[in-house]
PDB file of C-alpha atoms in Angstrom:
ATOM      1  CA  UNK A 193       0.000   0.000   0.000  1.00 61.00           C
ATOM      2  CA  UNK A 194       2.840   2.595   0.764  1.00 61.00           C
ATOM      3  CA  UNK A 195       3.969   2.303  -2.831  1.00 63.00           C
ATOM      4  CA  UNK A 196       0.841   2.733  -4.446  1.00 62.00           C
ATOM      5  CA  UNK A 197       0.349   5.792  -1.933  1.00 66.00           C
ATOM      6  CA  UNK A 198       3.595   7.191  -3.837  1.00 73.00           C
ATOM      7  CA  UNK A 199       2.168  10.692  -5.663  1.00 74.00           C
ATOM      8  CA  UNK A 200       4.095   9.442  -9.110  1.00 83.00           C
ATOM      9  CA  UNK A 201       2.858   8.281 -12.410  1.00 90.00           C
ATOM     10  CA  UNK A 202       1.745   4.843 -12.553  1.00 92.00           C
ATOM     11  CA  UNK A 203       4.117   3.818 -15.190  1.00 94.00           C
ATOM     12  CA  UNK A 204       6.891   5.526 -12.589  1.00 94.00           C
ATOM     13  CA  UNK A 205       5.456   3.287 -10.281  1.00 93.00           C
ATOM     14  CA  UNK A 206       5.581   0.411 -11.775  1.00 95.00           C
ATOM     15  CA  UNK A 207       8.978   0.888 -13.308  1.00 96.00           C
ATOM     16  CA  UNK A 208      10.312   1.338  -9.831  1.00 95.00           C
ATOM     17  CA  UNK A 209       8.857  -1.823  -8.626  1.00 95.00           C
ATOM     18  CA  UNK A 210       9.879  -3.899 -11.726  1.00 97.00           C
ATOM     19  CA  UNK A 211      13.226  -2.906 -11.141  1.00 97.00           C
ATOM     20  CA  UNK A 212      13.241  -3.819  -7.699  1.00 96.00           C
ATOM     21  CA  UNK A 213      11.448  -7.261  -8.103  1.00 96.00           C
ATOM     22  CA  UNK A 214      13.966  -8.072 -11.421  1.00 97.00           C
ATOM     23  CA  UNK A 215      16.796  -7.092  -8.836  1.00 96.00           C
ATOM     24  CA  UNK A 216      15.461  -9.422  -5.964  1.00 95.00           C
ATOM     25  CA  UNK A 217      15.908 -12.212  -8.206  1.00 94.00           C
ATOM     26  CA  UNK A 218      19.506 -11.754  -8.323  1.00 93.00           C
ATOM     27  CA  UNK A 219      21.800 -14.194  -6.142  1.00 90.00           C
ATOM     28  CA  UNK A 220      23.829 -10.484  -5.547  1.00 90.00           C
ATOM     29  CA  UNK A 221      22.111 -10.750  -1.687  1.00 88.00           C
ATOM     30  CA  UNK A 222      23.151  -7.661  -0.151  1.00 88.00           C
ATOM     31  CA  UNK A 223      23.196  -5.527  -3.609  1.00 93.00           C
ATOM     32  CA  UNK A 224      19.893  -5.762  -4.446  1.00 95.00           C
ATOM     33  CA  UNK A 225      18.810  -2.398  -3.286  1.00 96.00           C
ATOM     34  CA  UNK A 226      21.695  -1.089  -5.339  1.00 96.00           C
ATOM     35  CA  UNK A 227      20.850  -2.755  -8.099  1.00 96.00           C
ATOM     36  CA  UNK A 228      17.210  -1.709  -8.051  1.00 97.00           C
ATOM     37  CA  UNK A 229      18.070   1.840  -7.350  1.00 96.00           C
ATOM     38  CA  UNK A 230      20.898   2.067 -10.074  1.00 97.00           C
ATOM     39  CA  UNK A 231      18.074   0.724 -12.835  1.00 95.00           C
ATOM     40  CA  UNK A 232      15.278   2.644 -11.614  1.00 96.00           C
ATOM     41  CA  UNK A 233      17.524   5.687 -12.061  1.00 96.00           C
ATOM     42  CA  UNK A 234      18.263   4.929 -16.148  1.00 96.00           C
ATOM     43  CA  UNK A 235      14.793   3.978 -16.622  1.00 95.00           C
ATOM     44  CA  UNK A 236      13.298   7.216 -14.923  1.00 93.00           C
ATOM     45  CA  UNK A 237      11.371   5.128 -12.398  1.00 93.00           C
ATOM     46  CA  UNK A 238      10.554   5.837  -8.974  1.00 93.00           C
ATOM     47  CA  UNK A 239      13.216   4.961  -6.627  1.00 93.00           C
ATOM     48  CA  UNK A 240      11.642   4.987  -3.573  1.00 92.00           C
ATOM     49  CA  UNK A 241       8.895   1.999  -4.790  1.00 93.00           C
ATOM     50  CA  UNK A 242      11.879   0.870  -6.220  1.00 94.00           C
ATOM     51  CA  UNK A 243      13.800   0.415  -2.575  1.00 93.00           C
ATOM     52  CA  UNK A 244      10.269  -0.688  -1.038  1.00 93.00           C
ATOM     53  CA  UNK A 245      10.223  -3.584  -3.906  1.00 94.00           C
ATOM     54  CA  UNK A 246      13.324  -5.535  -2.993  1.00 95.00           C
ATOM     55  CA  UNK A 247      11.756  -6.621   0.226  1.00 93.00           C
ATOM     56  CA  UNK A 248      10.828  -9.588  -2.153  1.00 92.00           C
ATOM     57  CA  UNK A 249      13.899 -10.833  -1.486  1.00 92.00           C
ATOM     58  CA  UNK A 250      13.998 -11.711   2.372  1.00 92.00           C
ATOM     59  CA  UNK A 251      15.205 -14.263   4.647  1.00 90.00           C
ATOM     60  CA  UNK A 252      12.469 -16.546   3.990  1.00 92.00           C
ATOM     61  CA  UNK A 253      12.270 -15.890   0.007  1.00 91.00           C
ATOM     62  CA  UNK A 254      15.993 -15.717  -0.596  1.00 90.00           C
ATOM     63  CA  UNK A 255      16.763 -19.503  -0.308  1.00 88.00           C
ATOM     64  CA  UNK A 256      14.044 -20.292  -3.181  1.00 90.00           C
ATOM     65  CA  UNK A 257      15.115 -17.412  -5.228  1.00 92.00           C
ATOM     66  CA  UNK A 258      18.723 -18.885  -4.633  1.00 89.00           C
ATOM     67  CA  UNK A 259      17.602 -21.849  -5.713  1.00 88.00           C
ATOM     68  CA  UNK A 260      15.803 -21.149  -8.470  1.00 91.00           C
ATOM     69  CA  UNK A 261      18.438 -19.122 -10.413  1.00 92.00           C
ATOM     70  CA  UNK A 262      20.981 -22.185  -9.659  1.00 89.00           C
ATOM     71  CA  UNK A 263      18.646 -24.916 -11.135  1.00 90.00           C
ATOM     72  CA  UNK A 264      17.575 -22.489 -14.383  1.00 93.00           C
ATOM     73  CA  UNK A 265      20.863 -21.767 -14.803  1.00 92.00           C
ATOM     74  CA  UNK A 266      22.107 -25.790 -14.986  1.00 90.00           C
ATOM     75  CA  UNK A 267      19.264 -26.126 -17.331  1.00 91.00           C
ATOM     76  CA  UNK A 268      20.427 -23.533 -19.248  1.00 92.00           C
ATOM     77  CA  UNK A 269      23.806 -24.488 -19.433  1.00 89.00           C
ATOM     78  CA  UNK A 270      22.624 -27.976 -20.254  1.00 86.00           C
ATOM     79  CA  UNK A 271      24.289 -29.405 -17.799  1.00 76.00           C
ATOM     80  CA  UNK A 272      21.493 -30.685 -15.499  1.00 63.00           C
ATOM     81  CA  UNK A 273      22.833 -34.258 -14.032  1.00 55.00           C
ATOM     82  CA  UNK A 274      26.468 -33.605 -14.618  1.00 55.00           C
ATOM     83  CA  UNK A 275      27.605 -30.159 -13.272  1.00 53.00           C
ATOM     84  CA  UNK A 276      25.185 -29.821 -10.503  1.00 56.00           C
ATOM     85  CA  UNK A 277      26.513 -30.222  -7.208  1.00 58.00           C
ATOM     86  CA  UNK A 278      24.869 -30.672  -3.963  1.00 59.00           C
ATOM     87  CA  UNK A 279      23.928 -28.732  -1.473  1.00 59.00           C
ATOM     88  CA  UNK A 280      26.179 -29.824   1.451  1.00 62.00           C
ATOM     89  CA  UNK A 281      29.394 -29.142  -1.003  1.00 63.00           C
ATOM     90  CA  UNK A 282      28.329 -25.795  -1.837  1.00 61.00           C
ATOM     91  CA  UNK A 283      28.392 -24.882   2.254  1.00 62.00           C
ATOM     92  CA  UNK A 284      31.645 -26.799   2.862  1.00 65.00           C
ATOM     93  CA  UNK A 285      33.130 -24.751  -0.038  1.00 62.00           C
ATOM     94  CA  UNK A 286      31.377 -21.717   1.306  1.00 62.00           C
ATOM     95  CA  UNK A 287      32.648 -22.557   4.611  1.00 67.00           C
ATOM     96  CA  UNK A 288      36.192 -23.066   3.731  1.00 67.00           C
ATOM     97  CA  UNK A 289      35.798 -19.307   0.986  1.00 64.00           C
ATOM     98  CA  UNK A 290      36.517 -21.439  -2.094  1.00 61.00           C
ATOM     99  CA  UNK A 291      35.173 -19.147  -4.897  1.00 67.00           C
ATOM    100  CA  UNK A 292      37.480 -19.625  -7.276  1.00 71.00           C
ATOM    101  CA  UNK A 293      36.205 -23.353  -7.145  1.00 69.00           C
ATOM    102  CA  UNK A 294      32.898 -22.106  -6.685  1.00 72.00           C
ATOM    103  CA  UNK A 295      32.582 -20.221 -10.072  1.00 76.00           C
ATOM    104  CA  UNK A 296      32.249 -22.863 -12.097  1.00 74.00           C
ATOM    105  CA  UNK A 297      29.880 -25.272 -10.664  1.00 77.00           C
ATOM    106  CA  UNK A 298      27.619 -22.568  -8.554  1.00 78.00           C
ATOM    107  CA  UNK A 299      28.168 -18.864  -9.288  1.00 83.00           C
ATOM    108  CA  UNK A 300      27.833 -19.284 -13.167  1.00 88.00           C
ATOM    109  CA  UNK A 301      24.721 -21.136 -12.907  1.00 89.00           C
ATOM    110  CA  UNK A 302      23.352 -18.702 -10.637  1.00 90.00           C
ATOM    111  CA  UNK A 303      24.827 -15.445 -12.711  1.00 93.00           C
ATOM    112  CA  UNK A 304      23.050 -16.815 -15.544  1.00 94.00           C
ATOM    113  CA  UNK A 305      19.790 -18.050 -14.319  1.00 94.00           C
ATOM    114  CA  UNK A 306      19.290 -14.962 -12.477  1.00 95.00           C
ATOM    115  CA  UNK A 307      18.570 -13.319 -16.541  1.00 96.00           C
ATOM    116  CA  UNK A 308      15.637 -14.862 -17.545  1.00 97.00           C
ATOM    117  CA  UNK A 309      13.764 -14.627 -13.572  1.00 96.00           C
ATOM    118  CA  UNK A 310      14.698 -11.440 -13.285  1.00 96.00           C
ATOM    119  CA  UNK A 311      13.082 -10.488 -16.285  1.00 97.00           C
ATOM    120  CA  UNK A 312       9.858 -12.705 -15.935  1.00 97.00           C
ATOM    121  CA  UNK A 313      10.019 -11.006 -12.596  1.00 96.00           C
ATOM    122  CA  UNK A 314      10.206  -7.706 -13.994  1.00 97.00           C
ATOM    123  CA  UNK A 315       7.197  -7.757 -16.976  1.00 98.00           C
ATOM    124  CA  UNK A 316       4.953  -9.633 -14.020  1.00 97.00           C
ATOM    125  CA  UNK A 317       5.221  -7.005 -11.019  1.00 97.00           C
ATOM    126  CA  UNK A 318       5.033  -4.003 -13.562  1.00 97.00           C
ATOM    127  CA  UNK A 319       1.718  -5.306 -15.312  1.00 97.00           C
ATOM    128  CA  UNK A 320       0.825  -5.659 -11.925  1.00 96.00           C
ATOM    129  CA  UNK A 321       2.070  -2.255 -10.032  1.00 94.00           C
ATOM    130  CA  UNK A 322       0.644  -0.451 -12.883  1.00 95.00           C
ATOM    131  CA  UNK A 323      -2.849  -1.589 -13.188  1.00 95.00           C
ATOM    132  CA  UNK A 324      -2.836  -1.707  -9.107  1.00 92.00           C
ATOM    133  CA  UNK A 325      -1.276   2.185  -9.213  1.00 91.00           C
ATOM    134  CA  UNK A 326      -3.136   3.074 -11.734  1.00 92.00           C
ATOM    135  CA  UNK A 327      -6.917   2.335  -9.903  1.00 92.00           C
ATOM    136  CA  UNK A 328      -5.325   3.061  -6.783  1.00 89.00           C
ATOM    137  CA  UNK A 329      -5.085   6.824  -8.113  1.00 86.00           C
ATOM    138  CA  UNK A 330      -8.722   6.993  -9.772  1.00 87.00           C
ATOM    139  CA  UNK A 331     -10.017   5.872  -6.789  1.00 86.00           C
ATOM    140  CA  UNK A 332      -8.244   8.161  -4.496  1.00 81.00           C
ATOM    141  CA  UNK A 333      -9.169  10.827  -7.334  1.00 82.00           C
ATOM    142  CA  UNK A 334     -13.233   9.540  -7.078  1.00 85.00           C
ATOM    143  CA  UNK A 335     -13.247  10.205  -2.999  1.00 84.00           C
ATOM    144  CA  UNK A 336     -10.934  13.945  -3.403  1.00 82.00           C
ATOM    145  CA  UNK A 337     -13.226  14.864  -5.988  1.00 84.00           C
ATOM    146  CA  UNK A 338     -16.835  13.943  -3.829  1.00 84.00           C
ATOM    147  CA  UNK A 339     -15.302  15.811  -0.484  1.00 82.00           C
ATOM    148  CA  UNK A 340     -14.920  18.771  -2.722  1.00 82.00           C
ATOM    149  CA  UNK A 341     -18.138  18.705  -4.239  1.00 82.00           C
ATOM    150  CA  UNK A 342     -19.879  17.649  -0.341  1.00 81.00           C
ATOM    151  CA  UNK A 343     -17.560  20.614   0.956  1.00 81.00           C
ATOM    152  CA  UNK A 344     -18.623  23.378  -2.059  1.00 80.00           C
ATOM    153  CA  UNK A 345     -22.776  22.441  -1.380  1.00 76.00           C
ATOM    154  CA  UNK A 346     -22.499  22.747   2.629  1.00 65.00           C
TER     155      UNK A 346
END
């Protein structure tokens, strides 16, 4: 509700939240406020719905998103059965700071899956913002418009 509250266009709107949601599905955990911001900026959204939008990606989300890019990504990559690893050795790498080791079988996947949700991500939440911005506004423009017209016949 705060970000349709936002006095901004609709399209604005919804830019700003498209570029937050496409940034949430991102395995760059800890950027993705950047990220948003940065896009919303070149595409002339609103940054504010922008930062509000990349709440999508919180603690309880982030694993799935995390997943999700990893397993798109072997797909792909077309390499499905062979290249995936499990999740246990991706923490004991993790634990142990092996990213050079990790870039191959994790981080690539991830990098590239992260494309195609991010974008799928992107078209959903701005059909959505905008249509839900856009009556939002009429209908805050309906009530404005009858107080004025109650106010100017008392």
């Amino acid at each position: 509700m705060r970000v349709l509250r936002i006095s901004s266009s609709p399209h604005s709107i919804a830019v700003g939240v498209a570029a937050g949601a496409a940034s949430s599905a991102t395995p760059f955990v800890g950027f993705h406020i950047l990220i948003a911001l940065a896009f919303a900026y070149l595409l002339s959204g609103n940054m504010i719905a922008a930062g509000i939008s990349t709440a999508l990606a919180n603690p309880l989300t982030i694993p799935f998103i995390l997943a999700a890019t990893y397993e798109v990504g072997l797909i792909m990559l077309g390499s499905e059965g062979n290249g995936a690893m499990a999740g246990q050795d991706i923490l004991h790498m993790l634990r142990h700071l092996e990213i050079s080791h990790l870039w191959e079988p994790v981080l690539k996947p991830m990098l590239i899956g992260s494309v195609p949700l991010a974008a799928v991500s992107a078209v959903v939440f701005y059909v959505a913002a905008f249509y839900a911005a856009k009556l939002f506004q009429s209908r805050r423009h309906i009530r404005r418009q009858g107080k004025i017209q109650a106010r100017s016949v008392a």
